[in-house]
XYZ file of C-alpha atoms in Angstrom:
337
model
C -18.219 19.194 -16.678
C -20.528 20.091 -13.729
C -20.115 19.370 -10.029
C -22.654 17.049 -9.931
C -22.319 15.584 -13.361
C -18.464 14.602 -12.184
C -19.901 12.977 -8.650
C -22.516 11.095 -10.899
C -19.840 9.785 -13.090
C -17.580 8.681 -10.277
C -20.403 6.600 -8.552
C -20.654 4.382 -11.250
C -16.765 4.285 -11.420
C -15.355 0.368 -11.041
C -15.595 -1.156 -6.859
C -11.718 -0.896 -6.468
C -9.865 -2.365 -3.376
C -6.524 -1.275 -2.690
C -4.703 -2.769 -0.356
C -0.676 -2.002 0.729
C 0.369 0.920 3.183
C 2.570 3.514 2.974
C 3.429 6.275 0.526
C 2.997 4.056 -2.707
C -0.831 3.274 -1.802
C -1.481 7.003 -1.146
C 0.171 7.691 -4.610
C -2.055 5.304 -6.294
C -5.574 6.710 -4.230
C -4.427 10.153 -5.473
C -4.876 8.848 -8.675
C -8.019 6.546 -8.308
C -10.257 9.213 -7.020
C -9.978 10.995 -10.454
C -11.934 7.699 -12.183
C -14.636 6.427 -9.204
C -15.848 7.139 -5.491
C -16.184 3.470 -5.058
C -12.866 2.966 -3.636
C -11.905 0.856 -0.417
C -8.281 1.009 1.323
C -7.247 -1.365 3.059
C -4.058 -0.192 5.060
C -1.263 -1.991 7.496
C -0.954 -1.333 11.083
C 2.209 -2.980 11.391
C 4.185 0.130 11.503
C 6.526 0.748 14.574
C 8.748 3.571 14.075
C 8.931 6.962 13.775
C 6.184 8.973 15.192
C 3.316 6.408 14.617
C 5.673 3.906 16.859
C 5.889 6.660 19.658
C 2.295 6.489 19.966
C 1.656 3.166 19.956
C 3.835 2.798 22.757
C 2.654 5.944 24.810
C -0.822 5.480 24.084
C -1.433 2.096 23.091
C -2.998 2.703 20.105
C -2.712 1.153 16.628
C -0.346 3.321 14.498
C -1.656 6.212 12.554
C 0.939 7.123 9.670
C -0.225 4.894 7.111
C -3.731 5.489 7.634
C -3.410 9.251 8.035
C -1.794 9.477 4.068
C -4.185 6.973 2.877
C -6.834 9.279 4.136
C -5.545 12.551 3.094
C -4.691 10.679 -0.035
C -8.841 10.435 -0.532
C -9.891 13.638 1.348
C -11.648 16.390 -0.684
C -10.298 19.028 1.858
C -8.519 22.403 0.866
C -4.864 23.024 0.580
C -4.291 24.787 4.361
C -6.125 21.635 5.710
C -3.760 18.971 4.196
C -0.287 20.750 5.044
C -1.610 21.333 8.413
C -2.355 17.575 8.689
C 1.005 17.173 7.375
C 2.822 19.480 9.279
C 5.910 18.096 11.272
C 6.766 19.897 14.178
C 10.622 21.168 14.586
C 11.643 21.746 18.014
C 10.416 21.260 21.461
C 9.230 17.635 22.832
C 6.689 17.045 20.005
C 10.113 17.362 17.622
C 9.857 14.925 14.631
C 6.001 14.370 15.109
C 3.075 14.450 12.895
C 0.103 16.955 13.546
C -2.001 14.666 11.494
C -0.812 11.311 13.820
C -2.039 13.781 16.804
C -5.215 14.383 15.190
C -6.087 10.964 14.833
C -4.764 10.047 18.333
C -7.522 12.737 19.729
C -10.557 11.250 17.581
C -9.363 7.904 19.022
C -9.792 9.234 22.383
C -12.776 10.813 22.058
C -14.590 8.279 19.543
C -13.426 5.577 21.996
C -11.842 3.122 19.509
C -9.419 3.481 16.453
C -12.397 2.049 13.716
C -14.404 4.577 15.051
C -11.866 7.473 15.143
C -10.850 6.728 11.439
C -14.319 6.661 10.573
C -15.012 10.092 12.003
C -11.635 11.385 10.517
C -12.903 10.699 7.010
C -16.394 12.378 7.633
C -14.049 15.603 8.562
C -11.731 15.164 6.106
C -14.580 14.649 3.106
C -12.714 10.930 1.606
C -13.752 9.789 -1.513
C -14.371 6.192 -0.529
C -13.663 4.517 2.930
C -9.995 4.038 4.815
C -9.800 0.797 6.479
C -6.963 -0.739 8.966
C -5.767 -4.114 8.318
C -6.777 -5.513 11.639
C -7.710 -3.898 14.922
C -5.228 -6.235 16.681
C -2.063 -4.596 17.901
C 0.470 -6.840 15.844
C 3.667 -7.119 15.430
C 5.791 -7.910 12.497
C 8.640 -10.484 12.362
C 10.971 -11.571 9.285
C 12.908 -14.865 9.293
C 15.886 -14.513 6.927
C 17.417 -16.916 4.697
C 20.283 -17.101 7.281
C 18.293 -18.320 9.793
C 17.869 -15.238 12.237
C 14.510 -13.411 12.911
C 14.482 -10.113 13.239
C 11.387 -8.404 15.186
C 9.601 -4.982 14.393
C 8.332 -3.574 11.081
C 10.901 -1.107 11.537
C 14.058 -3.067 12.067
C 13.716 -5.134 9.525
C 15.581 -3.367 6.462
C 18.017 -2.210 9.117
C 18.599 -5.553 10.718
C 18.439 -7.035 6.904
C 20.641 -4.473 5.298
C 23.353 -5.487 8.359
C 23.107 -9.309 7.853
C 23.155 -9.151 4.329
C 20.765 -11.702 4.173
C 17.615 -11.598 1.898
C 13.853 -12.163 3.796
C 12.206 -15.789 3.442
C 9.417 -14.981 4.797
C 7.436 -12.965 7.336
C 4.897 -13.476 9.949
C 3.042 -11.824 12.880
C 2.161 -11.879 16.324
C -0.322 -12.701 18.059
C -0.931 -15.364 14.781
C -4.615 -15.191 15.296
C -6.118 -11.320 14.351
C -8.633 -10.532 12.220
C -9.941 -7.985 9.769
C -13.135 -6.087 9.528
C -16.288 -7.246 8.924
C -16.235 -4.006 6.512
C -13.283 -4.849 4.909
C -14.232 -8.341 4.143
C -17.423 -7.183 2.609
C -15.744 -4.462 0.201
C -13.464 -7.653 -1.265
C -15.977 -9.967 -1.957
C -18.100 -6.876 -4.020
C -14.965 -5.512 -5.583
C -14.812 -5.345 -8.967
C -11.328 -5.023 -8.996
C -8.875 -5.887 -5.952
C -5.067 -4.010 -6.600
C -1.877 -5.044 -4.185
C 0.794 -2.478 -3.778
C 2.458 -0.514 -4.376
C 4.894 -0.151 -1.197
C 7.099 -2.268 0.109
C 6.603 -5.638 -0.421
C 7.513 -7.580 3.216
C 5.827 -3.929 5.278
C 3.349 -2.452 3.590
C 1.759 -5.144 1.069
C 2.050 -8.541 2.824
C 1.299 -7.918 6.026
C -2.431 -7.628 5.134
C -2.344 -10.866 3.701
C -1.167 -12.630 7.212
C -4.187 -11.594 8.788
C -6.566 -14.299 9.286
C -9.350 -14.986 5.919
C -8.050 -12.878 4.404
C -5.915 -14.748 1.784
C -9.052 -17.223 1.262
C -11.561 -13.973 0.979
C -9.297 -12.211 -1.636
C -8.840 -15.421 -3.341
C -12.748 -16.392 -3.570
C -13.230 -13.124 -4.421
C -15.168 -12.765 -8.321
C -12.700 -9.642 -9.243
C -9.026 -9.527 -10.850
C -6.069 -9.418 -8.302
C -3.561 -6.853 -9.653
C 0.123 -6.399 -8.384
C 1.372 -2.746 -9.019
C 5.343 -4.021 -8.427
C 7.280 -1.638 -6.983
C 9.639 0.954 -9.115
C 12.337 0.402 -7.224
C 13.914 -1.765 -4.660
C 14.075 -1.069 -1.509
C 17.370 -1.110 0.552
C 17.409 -3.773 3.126
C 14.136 -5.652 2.212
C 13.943 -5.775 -1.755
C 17.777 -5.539 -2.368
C 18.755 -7.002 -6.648
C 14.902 -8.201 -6.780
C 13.229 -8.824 -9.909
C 9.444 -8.391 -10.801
C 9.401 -12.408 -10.690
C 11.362 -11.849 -7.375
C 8.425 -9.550 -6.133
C 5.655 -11.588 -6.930
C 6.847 -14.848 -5.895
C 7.124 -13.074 -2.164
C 3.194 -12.326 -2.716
C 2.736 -15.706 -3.528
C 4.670 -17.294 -1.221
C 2.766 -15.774 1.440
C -0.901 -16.535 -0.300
C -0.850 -19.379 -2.906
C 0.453 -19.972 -6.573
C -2.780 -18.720 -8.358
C -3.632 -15.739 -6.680
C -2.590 -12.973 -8.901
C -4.641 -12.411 -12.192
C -2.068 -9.428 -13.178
C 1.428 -7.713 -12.807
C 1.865 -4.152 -13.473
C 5.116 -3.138 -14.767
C 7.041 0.309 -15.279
C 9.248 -0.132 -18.470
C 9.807 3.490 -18.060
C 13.607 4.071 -18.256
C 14.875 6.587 -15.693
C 17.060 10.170 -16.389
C 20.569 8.745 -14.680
C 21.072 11.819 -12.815
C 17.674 10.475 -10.856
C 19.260 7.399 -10.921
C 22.463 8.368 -9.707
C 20.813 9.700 -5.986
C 18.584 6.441 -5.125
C 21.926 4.184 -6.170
C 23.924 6.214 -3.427
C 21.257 4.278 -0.930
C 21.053 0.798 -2.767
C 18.353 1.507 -4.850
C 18.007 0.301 -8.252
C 15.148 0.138 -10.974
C 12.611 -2.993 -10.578
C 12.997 -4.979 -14.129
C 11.920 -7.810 -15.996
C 14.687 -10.472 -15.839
C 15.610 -12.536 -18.804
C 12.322 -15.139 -18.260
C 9.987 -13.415 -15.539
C 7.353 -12.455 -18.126
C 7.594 -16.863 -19.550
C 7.491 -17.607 -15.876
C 4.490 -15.309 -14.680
C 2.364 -15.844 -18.066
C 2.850 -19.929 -17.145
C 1.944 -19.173 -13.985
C -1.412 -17.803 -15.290
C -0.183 -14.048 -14.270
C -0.656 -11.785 -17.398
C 2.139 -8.994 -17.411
C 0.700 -5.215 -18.386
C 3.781 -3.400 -19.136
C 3.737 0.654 -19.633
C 5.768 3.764 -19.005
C 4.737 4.612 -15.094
C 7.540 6.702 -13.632
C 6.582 10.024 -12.170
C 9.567 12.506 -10.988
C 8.578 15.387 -8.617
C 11.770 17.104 -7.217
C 14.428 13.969 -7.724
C 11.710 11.551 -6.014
C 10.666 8.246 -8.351
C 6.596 7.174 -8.053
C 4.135 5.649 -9.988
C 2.573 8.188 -12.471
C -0.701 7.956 -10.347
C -3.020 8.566 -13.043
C -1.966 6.760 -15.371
C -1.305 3.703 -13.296
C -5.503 4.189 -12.806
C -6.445 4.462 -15.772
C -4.940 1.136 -16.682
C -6.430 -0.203 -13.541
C -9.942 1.085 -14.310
C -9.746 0.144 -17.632
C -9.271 -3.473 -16.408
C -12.215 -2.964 -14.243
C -14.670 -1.686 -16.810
C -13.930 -4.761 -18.657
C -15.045 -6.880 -15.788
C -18.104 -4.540 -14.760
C -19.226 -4.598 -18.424
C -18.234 -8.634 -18.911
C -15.783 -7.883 -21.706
């Protein structure tokens, strides 16, 4: 197939917002760019730690991790480009950082705002699509726990969690009032399909939904809302959850009829693969006994296929075929099958 044959193809590709954070929504954009251009991420800025946290705090400036492998997730850039972009320094004072992070932290000096700088970013970087931050409020992330404490910072949470032994009830940010783009609430309400997760469900997935409208915009929205659950739990935040478990934290935090579809891995895992994530408290995300009665009476149809992905001892979503299902779902809306 030609160049321009292929770009033709993937501009009539299904409107698909993705919204979530982390490494599990660049895994899936990997994967959507293959099937349409027409792609929207929507991306937390709740993270505090690690290099993104160090500067937020230095500079003041909304953190760039997420958005930086969302981007290069989408970016039509060569090889050199990305590892550069990905590079982590070694030794010295910039030990432990990100070039990428740094990158972004110059365009959001020079453009003079982060929207701007992320903007410009993906005009360098040649993104399929458009990468857009939660909110341009500089939030903070809190968890109450079923034992009654609150624990404060994206990054503390599974730590703090993990110590107390106590699972998350909810979670909730500060300042309560921020809101999203004007962009970003355009791209839901034209979607033809609107996907949540995967990534961790309490920091990468909800978060976007505590920002203000944007439960009611998703909601009102005319397109499907699709959760990809998670593959596995995640120590300290998704510890002996279910799929039922994960999707009644999504609704808890939105409202009981707000999911259309689950996606499910019923992929079983090599136990030598197995054996490595257990070590940390990780174990496969399943189907308990009833969840597929419970979520099909909840109006939540359960799609359940063979998902997993292992590169180098690492579990993801098979990205490609996790968007093929997905765009499958969408042709079905665009054509009104």
């Amino acid at each position: 197939m030609n160049n321009k044959k292929s770009i033709k193809m993937l501009s009539k590709g299904p409107k698909v917002v993705a919204i979530g954070g982390g490494t599990g929504l660049s895994v899936l954009l990997r994967g959507l760019k293959e099937f349409t251009s027409n792609i929207t991420a929507i991306v937390t800025v709740a993270d505090d730690g690690g290099g993104s946290g160090i500067l937020r705090e230095d500079l003041g400036m909304l953190p760039p991790g997420d958005i930086r492998s969302c981007i290069l997730a989408l970016a039509n850039t060569e090889p050199i480009m990305e590892k550069l972009l990905q590079y982590r320094f070694k030794e010295g004072r910039l030990k432990g950082q990100n070039f990428g992070n740094l990158f972004i932290a110059a365009m959001n000096d020079i453009c003079g705002g982060f929207e701007e700088a992320i903007k410009e970013t993906s005009n360098v970087l040649a993104v399929t699509g458009k990468v857009l931050p939660m909110t341009l409020e500089d939030v903070t992330l809190y968890a109450v726990l079923e034992n009654g404490h609150t624990v404060k910072g994206e990054s503390k949470i599974p730590l703090k969690n993990r110590e107390l032994s106590s699972r998350i009830k909810r979670v909730y940010m500060e300042p309560e009032i921020s809101y999203p783009l004007v962009e970003t609430l355009k791209a839901i309400e034209e979607a033809d399909l609107i996907v949540l997760g995967p990534g961790s469900l309490y920091t990468s997935v909800i978060p976007n939904l505590l920002v203000n409208n944007m439960v009611d915009t998703i909601y009102n929205a005319k397109a499907p809302k699709i959760y990809v659950s998670n593959v596995m739990t995640q120590p300290g935040e998704t510890d002996g959850y279910t799929v039922l478990d994960h999707v009644n934290g999504i609704l808890t935090h939105s409202r009981e009829d707000f999911l259309d579809f689950v996606i499910v891995n019923i992929e079983k895992i090599p136990e030598e693969v197995l054996s490595k994530y257990a070590s940390d408290g990780s174990e496969p995300v399943v189907l308990g006994k009833d969840d597929e009665e419970i979520l099909n009476s909840k109006g939540i149809q359960v799609i359940k296929e063979n998902l997993i992905d292992i590169k180098k001892e690492y579990i993801r979503h098979d990205s490609k075929e996790l968007s093929k299902i997905l765009i499958e779902i969408g042709r079905r809306i665009v054509q009104g099958c």
